[in-house]
Coordinates of C-alpha atoms and ligand atoms in Angstrom, one line a residue:
M1 CA 1.7 -19.4 -15.8
I2 CA 1.1 -17.1 -12.8
T3 CA -1.4 -14.3 -13.6
C4 CA -2.6 -11.0 -12.2
D5 CA -5.0 -8.5 -13.8
S6 CA -4.6 -7.8 -17.5
S7 CA -2.6 -4.6 -17.0
V8 CA 0.5 -6.2 -15.6
Q9 CA 2.5 -9.3 -16.5
H10 CA 3.2 -11.2 -13.3
P11 CA 6.9 -11.0 -12.5
F12 CA 7.2 -14.4 -10.9
Q13 CA 7.0 -17.3 -13.4
P14 CA 8.1 -20.9 -13.2
G15 CA 11.0 -21.6 -15.6
A16 CA 13.2 -24.6 -16.5
H17 CA 15.4 -23.9 -13.5
G18 CA 12.6 -23.1 -11.0
L19 CA 10.8 -19.9 -10.2
A20 CA 12.3 -16.7 -11.6
C21 CA 11.6 -13.0 -11.2
D22 CA 11.6 -11.4 -14.6
G23 CA 13.9 -14.2 -15.8
V24 CA 16.3 -14.0 -12.8
S25 CA 16.6 -17.3 -10.9
I26 CA 15.2 -17.1 -7.4
Q27 CA 17.5 -19.9 -6.3
S28 CA 20.5 -17.9 -7.2
I29 CA 19.4 -14.8 -5.3
V30 CA 18.4 -16.8 -2.2
A31 CA 21.7 -18.7 -2.3
S32 CA 23.4 -15.3 -1.7
V33 CA 20.9 -13.4 0.6
G34 CA 19.3 -16.3 2.4
T35 CA 15.7 -16.6 3.7
P36 CA 13.4 -15.1 4.5
A37 CA 13.8 -12.4 1.9
Y38 CA 11.6 -10.1 -0.1
I39 CA 12.3 -9.9 -3.9
Y40 CA 10.7 -7.2 -6.1
S41 CA 10.5 -6.6 -9.8
A42 CA 11.2 -3.0 -10.8
R43 CA 9.6 -3.7 -14.2
A44 CA 6.3 -4.8 -12.6
I45 CA 6.3 -1.6 -10.5
R46 CA 6.8 0.5 -13.6
D47 CA 4.2 -1.4 -15.6
A48 CA 1.6 -1.0 -12.8
Y49 CA 2.3 2.7 -12.4
R50 CA 2.0 3.3 -16.1
A51 CA -1.2 1.4 -16.3
I52 CA -2.8 3.8 -13.9
D53 CA -1.2 6.8 -15.4
D54 CA -2.3 5.7 -18.9
A55 CA -5.9 5.0 -17.7
F56 CA -6.3 8.6 -16.7
G57 CA -4.9 9.7 -20.0
S58 CA -5.1 13.4 -20.8
Y59 CA -7.4 14.1 -17.8
P60 CA -5.4 16.3 -15.4
H61 CA -4.2 14.0 -12.7
A62 CA -1.3 13.4 -10.3
I63 CA -0.4 10.0 -8.9
H64 CA 0.8 10.3 -5.3
Y65 CA 2.1 6.8 -4.6
A66 CA 1.0 5.8 -1.1
L67 CA 4.4 5.3 0.6
K68 CA 2.8 3.3 3.4
A69 CA 2.5 0.3 1.0
N70 CA 6.2 0.1 0.6
S71 CA 8.6 2.9 1.4
T72 CA 12.0 1.2 0.9
L73 CA 14.1 4.0 -0.6
A74 CA 15.1 2.2 -3.8
I75 CA 11.4 1.4 -4.5
V76 CA 10.4 5.0 -3.9
R77 CA 13.1 6.2 -6.2
V78 CA 11.8 3.9 -9.0
L79 CA 8.5 5.7 -8.7
K80 CA 10.0 9.1 -8.4
A81 CA 11.9 8.4 -11.7
L82 CA 8.5 7.7 -13.4
G83 CA 7.1 11.1 -12.4
S84 CA 5.1 9.9 -9.4
H85 CA 4.3 12.1 -6.5
A86 CA 4.0 10.9 -2.9
D87 CA 1.4 10.3 -0.3
A88 CA 2.9 10.3 3.2
N89 CA 1.2 9.2 6.3
S90 CA 3.6 10.3 9.0
G91 CA 6.5 12.6 9.6
G92 CA 8.8 9.6 8.8
E93 CA 7.2 9.1 5.4
I94 CA 7.5 12.8 4.6
E95 CA 11.2 12.6 5.4
V96 CA 11.6 9.4 3.3
A97 CA 9.9 11.2 0.4
L98 CA 12.2 14.2 0.7
R99 CA 15.3 12.0 0.9
A100 CA 14.2 10.1 -2.1
G101 CA 14.1 13.4 -4.0
F102 CA 10.5 14.4 -4.1
G103 CA 9.9 18.1 -4.0
P104 CA 7.9 19.2 -1.0
R105 CA 5.0 20.3 -3.2
E106 CA 4.8 16.8 -4.6
I107 CA 3.9 15.4 -1.2
V108 CA 0.4 15.2 0.3
F109 CA 0.3 14.4 4.0
T110 CA -2.6 12.3 5.4
G111 CA -3.0 10.7 8.8
V112 CA -5.7 10.3 11.4
G113 CA -3.6 11.3 14.4
K114 CA -1.0 13.8 13.3
T115 CA 1.2 15.1 16.2
G116 CA 2.1 18.7 16.8
G117 CA 5.6 17.9 15.7
E118 CA 4.5 16.3 12.5
L119 CA 2.3 19.2 11.6
E120 CA 5.1 21.6 12.2
Y121 CA 7.4 19.5 10.0
A122 CA 4.8 19.4 7.2
I123 CA 4.2 23.2 7.4
E124 CA 8.0 24.0 7.5
S125 CA 8.5 21.7 4.6
D126 CA 5.7 23.4 2.7
V127 CA 4.1 20.1 1.5
G128 CA 1.6 20.3 -1.3
A129 CA -1.4 19.6 0.9
I130 CA -2.0 18.6 4.5
N131 CA -5.1 16.4 4.4
A132 CA -6.8 17.6 7.6
E133 CA -8.9 15.1 9.5
S134 CA -11.1 17.4 11.6
A135 CA -12.0 21.0 12.4
G136 CA -9.8 20.7 15.4
E137 CA -6.8 19.7 13.3
L138 CA -7.4 22.7 11.0
D139 CA -7.2 24.9 14.2
R140 CA -3.9 23.3 15.2
I141 CA -2.5 23.7 11.6
A142 CA -3.6 27.3 11.5
A143 CA -2.0 28.1 14.9
R144 CA 1.3 26.5 13.9
A145 CA 1.4 28.0 10.4
Q146 CA 0.7 31.4 12.0
A147 CA 3.5 30.9 14.5
A148 CA 5.9 30.0 11.7
G149 CA 4.8 32.9 9.6
R150 CA 3.6 30.6 6.9
V151 CA 0.4 29.7 5.0
A152 CA -0.4 26.0 5.2
R153 CA -1.9 24.4 2.1
V154 CA -4.8 22.2 3.3
A155 CA -7.5 19.9 2.1
L156 CA -10.2 18.5 4.4
R157 CA -10.6 14.8 4.5
V158 CA -14.3 13.9 4.2
N159 CA -16.0 10.7 5.2
P160 CA -18.7 10.0 2.6
D161 CA -20.3 7.0 4.4
I162 CA -19.7 4.8 1.4
D163 CA -19.2 1.0 1.9
A164 CA -16.0 0.0 0.0
Q165 CA -17.1 -3.6 0.2
S166 CA -13.7 -4.7 1.3
H167 CA -12.3 -6.3 4.5
P168 CA -13.8 -4.4 7.5
N169 CA -10.3 -3.7 8.9
I170 CA -9.3 -1.9 5.8
S171 CA -12.5 0.0 5.1
T172 CA -12.3 3.7 6.0
G173 CA -15.2 5.5 4.4
L174 CA -18.1 4.5 6.7
K175 CA -19.4 6.9 9.3
S176 CA -18.5 4.2 11.9
N177 CA -14.9 4.6 10.9
K178 CA -12.5 7.1 12.6
F179 CA -11.5 8.9 9.4
G180 CA -12.3 12.4 8.2
V181 CA -15.3 14.7 8.8
A182 CA -18.9 13.9 7.9
L183 CA -19.5 14.9 4.3
Q184 CA -22.5 17.1 5.3
D185 CA -20.3 19.1 7.7
A186 CA -17.5 19.8 5.1
R187 CA -19.1 22.7 3.2
G188 CA -19.8 24.6 6.4
I189 CA -16.2 24.1 7.6
Y190 CA -14.8 25.4 4.4
R191 CA -17.1 28.4 4.5
D192 CA -16.2 29.2 8.1
R193 CA -12.5 29.0 7.5
R194 CA -12.0 30.2 4.0
N195 CA -10.8 33.6 5.1
E196 CA -8.2 32.4 7.6
K197 CA -4.9 34.0 6.7
S198 CA -2.7 31.1 7.6
L199 CA -4.7 28.4 5.7
Q200 CA -5.1 28.0 2.0
F201 CA -7.7 25.5 1.0
V202 CA -6.3 23.7 -2.0
G203 CA -8.4 20.6 -2.2
V204 CA -10.8 18.1 -0.7
H205 CA -9.8 14.5 0.2
L206 CA -11.2 11.1 0.8
H207 CA -10.1 7.5 1.0
I208 CA -12.8 5.0 1.4
G209 CA -10.8 1.8 1.9
S210 CA -8.2 -0.5 0.4
Q211 CA -8.3 -3.7 -1.7
I212 CA -11.5 -2.4 -3.4
T213 CA -12.5 -4.9 -6.1
T214 CA -15.6 -3.3 -7.7
A215 CA -15.9 0.1 -9.4
E216 CA -19.2 1.3 -7.9
P217 CA -17.9 2.4 -4.5
L218 CA -15.1 4.3 -6.2
R219 CA -17.5 6.0 -8.6
R220 CA -19.8 7.0 -5.7
A221 CA -16.7 8.4 -3.9
A222 CA -15.8 10.4 -7.0
A223 CA -19.4 11.6 -7.3
A224 CA -19.4 12.8 -3.7
L225 CA -16.1 14.7 -4.1
T226 CA -17.1 16.3 -7.3
T227 CA -20.4 17.5 -6.0
L228 CA -18.6 19.0 -3.0
A229 CA -16.0 20.7 -5.2
L230 CA -18.8 22.2 -7.3
E231 CA -20.6 23.5 -4.2
L232 CA -17.4 25.0 -2.9
R233 CA -16.9 26.7 -6.2
D234 CA -20.3 28.2 -5.8
D235 CA -19.3 29.4 -2.3
G236 CA -16.3 31.1 -3.7
V237 CA -13.8 28.5 -2.5
P238 CA -12.2 27.3 -5.8
L239 CA -10.0 24.2 -5.2
E240 CA -6.9 23.1 -7.1
H241 CA -7.7 19.4 -6.9
V242 CA -9.9 16.7 -5.5
D243 CA -8.0 13.8 -3.9
L244 CA -9.7 10.4 -4.4
G245 CA -7.3 8.5 -2.1
G246 CA -6.2 5.0 -3.0
G247 CA -7.9 1.7 -2.7
L248 CA -7.7 -0.1 -6.1
G249 CA -7.5 -3.8 -5.4
I250 CA -5.3 -6.4 -6.9
A251 CA -5.8 -10.0 -8.0
Y252 CA -4.5 -12.0 -5.1
E253 CA -6.1 -15.1 -6.4
G254 CA -5.1 -14.5 -10.0
R255 CA -8.7 -14.1 -11.1
P256 CA -10.0 -11.2 -13.2
M257 CA -10.0 -8.0 -11.1
I258 CA -11.1 -4.4 -11.7
T259 CA -8.4 -2.9 -13.9
P260 CA -7.0 0.7 -13.8
A261 CA -8.8 1.3 -17.0
E262 CA -12.2 0.3 -15.5
Y263 CA -11.4 2.4 -12.4
A264 CA -10.7 5.4 -14.6
A265 CA -13.8 4.7 -16.7
A266 CA -15.9 4.7 -13.5
V267 CA -14.6 7.9 -11.9
L268 CA -13.8 10.2 -14.9
P269 CA -17.4 11.0 -15.9
E270 CA -18.0 12.2 -12.4
L271 CA -14.8 14.2 -12.2
R272 CA -15.6 15.8 -15.6
R273 CA -18.7 17.4 -14.1
A274 CA -16.2 19.8 -12.4
N275 CA -13.3 19.4 -14.7
I276 CA -11.0 19.6 -11.7
P277 CA -7.6 18.0 -11.5
V278 CA -7.6 14.8 -9.5
V279 CA -5.0 13.4 -7.1
L280 CA -4.8 9.6 -6.8
E281 CA -3.1 7.8 -3.9
P282 CA -2.6 4.2 -5.1
G283 CA -0.3 2.0 -3.0
R284 CA -1.2 -1.7 -3.4
A285 CA -2.1 -1.4 -7.1
V286 CA 1.4 0.0 -7.8
V287 CA 3.6 -2.4 -5.8
G288 CA 1.4 -5.3 -4.7
H289 CA 2.2 -7.8 -7.5
S290 CA 5.8 -6.7 -7.8
G291 CA 7.1 -8.5 -4.6
A292 CA 7.2 -12.0 -3.2
L293 CA 8.5 -13.3 0.1
M294 CA 10.9 -16.2 -0.1
A295 CA 11.0 -18.8 2.6
R296 CA 12.5 -22.1 3.4
I297 CA 10.6 -25.1 4.9
V298 CA 12.1 -25.9 8.3
D299 CA 9.8 -28.7 9.4
V300 CA 7.1 -30.9 8.0
K301 CA 4.5 -32.5 10.4
R302 CA 1.8 -35.1 9.7
Y303 CA -0.9 -35.7 12.2
P304 CA -2.8 -39.1 12.5
D305 CA -6.0 -37.4 11.1
G306 CA -4.1 -36.7 7.9
R307 CA -3.5 -33.0 8.5
Q308 CA -0.1 -31.9 7.3
F309 CA 1.9 -28.8 8.2
A310 CA 4.7 -27.2 6.4
V311 CA 6.5 -24.9 8.9
L312 CA 8.4 -22.0 7.2
D313 CA 11.3 -19.9 8.4
T314 CA 9.1 -16.9 7.9
G315 CA 5.9 -15.9 9.8
M316 CA 3.6 -13.1 10.8
T317 CA 6.7 -11.1 11.8
E318 CA 7.7 -10.7 8.1
L319 CA 4.2 -10.8 6.6
M320 CA 1.4 -9.9 8.9
R321 CA -1.5 -9.8 6.4
P322 CA -2.8 -13.4 6.7
A323 CA -2.7 -13.3 10.5
L324 CA -4.3 -9.8 10.7
Y325 CA -7.0 -10.0 8.0
G326 CA -7.1 -13.7 7.0
S327 CA -5.9 -12.6 3.7
F328 CA -5.1 -15.0 0.8
H329 CA -1.6 -15.2 -0.8
R330 CA -0.7 -17.7 -3.4
I331 CA 2.2 -19.9 -2.3
V332 CA 4.4 -21.6 -4.9
P333 CA 7.3 -24.0 -4.6
V334 CA 10.5 -22.5 -6.1
S335 CA 11.7 -25.8 -7.6
P336 CA 9.3 -27.5 -10.0
R337 CA 7.5 -30.4 -8.4
Q338 CA 5.6 -33.1 -10.4
T339 CA 3.9 -34.8 -7.4
A340 CA 0.1 -34.7 -7.0
E341 CA -1.4 -31.9 -4.9
T342 CA -2.7 -32.6 -1.4
P343 CA -4.0 -30.1 1.3
W344 CA -1.3 -28.4 3.3
D345 CA -1.4 -26.0 6.3
V346 CA 1.5 -23.6 5.6
V347 CA 2.5 -21.9 8.9
G348 CA 5.1 -19.7 10.4
P349 CA 7.4 -20.3 13.4
I350 CA 5.9 -17.8 15.8
C351 CA 4.3 -19.0 19.0
E352 CA 0.8 -17.7 17.9
S353 CA -2.0 -19.8 16.5
S354 CA -2.8 -17.0 14.0
D355 CA 0.7 -17.4 12.5
V356 CA -0.7 -19.2 9.5
F357 CA -0.3 -18.4 5.8
A358 CA -2.7 -21.0 4.4
R359 CA -5.0 -23.7 5.5
E360 CA -5.6 -26.8 3.5
R361 CA -4.0 -25.3 0.5
P362 CA -3.5 -27.8 -2.4
L363 CA 0.2 -28.1 -2.9
P364 CA 2.6 -30.7 -4.2
D365 CA 4.7 -32.7 -1.8
L366 CA 6.8 -30.4 0.4
C367 CA 10.0 -31.4 2.1
V368 CA 12.3 -29.8 4.6
D369 CA 14.7 -27.3 3.0
D370 CA 12.4 -26.7 0.0
L371 CA 12.0 -23.0 -0.9
V372 CA 8.6 -21.5 -1.4
A373 CA 7.5 -18.0 -2.6
I374 CA 4.6 -16.2 -1.0
L375 CA 3.3 -14.1 -3.8
D376 CA 1.9 -10.6 -4.2
T377 CA 3.5 -9.3 -1.0
G378 CA 5.1 -6.1 -2.5
A379 CA 2.5 -4.0 -0.7
Y380 CA 2.0 -4.0 3.1
G381 CA 4.5 -6.8 3.5
A382 CA 8.0 -5.6 4.5
V383 CA 6.6 -2.3 5.9
M384 CA 4.4 -4.1 8.4
A385 CA 7.2 -6.4 9.8
S386 CA 8.2 -6.5 13.4
N387 CA 10.9 -7.8 15.7
Y388 CA 8.6 -10.0 17.7
N389 CA 10.4 -13.1 19.1
R390 CA 13.6 -11.1 18.4
R391 CA 13.3 -11.9 14.8
L392 CA 15.3 -9.7 12.4
L393 CA 13.9 -7.7 9.5
A394 CA 14.3 -9.6 6.3
P395 CA 16.4 -8.3 3.4
E396 CA 14.9 -6.8 0.3
V397 CA 16.2 -7.4 -3.2
L398 CA 15.3 -5.5 -6.3
V399 CA 15.4 -7.2 -9.7
D400 CA 15.9 -4.7 -12.5
D401 CA 16.7 -5.3 -16.1
G402 CA 18.2 -8.8 -15.5
Q403 CA 20.3 -7.7 -12.5
W404 CA 19.5 -7.9 -8.9
S405 CA 20.7 -5.9 -5.9
V406 CA 20.1 -5.8 -2.2
I407 CA 18.1 -2.6 -1.4
R408 CA 17.9 -3.3 2.3
R409 CA 20.3 -5.7 4.0
R410 CA 19.1 -8.2 6.6
Q411 CA 18.9 -6.6 10.1
T412 CA 21.3 -7.9 12.6
L413 CA 20.8 -8.4 16.3
D414 CA 23.4 -5.7 16.9
D415 CA 21.2 -3.3 14.9
V416 CA 18.3 -4.1 17.2
L417 CA 20.2 -4.1 20.5
A418 CA 22.0 -0.8 19.6
L419 CA 18.8 0.9 20.8
E420 CA 18.8 -0.6 24.2
T421 CA 20.7 0.1 27.4
Ligands
LLP1 N1 -4.4 7.0 0.9 C1 -4.8 6.8 2.2 C2 -5.2 8.0 3.0 C3 -4.7 5.6 2.8 O1 -5.1 5.4 4.1 C4 -4.3 4.4 2.1 C5 -4.2 3.1 2.7 C6 -3.9 4.7 0.8 C7 -4.0 5.9 0.2 C8 -3.4 3.5 -0.1 O2 -4.4 2.6 -0.3 P1 -4.1 1.4 -1.3 O3 -4.2 2.0 -2.7 O4 -2.9 0.7 -1.0 O5 -5.3 0.5 -1.1 N2 -2.4 -3.0 5.6 C9 -3.6 -3.2 4.8 C10 -3.9 -2.0 4.0 C11 -4.1 -0.7 4.8 C12 -4.3 0.5 3.9 C13 -4.3 1.7 4.7 N3 -4.5 2.9 3.9 C14 -3.4 -4.5 4.0 O6 -2.4 -5.1 4.1 O7 -4.3 -4.8 3.2

């Protein structure tokens, strides 16, 4: 039995005919689409979304799914159909959200280095909130809104200097990080700008990091936001919402993990002090468990010291997380194997020593041509892929209600070369 946290039933489970995604045989999908390939469960996305939605219950809340985690159109549409709103981190993600059918007001736009063009696009589109990163960005938004004859809806992103206790590369809420304005400066900025005609301050935003596995940093973040919202209310700047960002972690190792209910239980008492609607921007917690990357073993090597390598037909080009953060993903053979487990280094084909998925991982005997699944890669997997080594983007498949369909075909070399002279 493959597990995740108690709120979602893991979609990938071993069956009599090998690994299946919600009962659909992985072998049969891969026989048609080849490897490497991402396979996702729509059911797991829906369950994970609803677990967060239910956890916040009747408290006024809006879930703005963080598109950066996975913005393949068909996946975004699954979320749209559930009533999700969207968090976009670039002009491209705003456009994807609009094309997927989100109303402009259902989109919040975040990002540490928004270009002039992106700001104009967001203002023209009339997105629900532009989460501004600095006083300077507020100036640039105001100037562009004025030129366009519009009023931009803005929230200031604050940096509360809270340690999310996650991987340093995905922690964003410390004052040593590049994100937002210092919390103590925020009140003054709102006061100074509140009468600007082309700006409407609708909220205040923060995001302290990703893959957060304990409730306390999230509670402290909610406390800081709520206190600021109350102060701003006193100053005569009533806000429509506070935006808590994303960050809820998932159980990559299959061990108990903070659940959406525990997350809500930690932050709601803080939010209730102001009774102000909350915007949430979960990404990983919505799609992380839903996807797995399927790969075939192309070589097996054994060194005299006993070290054994399984070389896959997928690498850091399709899934960058292990190379970038040393992150852990479970790896399971697609066909059942009864042999004893021995330690394996599972690696990719790229000419980089960091192209490693697992070191000394206990696995049964592995053979050339075997299929393996790299689990919990629905978030920050396909979206972070590259064409390094002229490799081609892997196809993506969505399993829904016993059926599967290709939601993104495999890239071809012609697709790639079409951009070149
Ligand atoms: N909101 C903002 C402003 C963000 O920057 C992020 C993620 C999210 C929401 C969604 O966070 P989530 O709920 O997914 O933790 N590539 C890394 C993760 C980078 C996250 C960046 N920001 C990884 O693979 O772990």
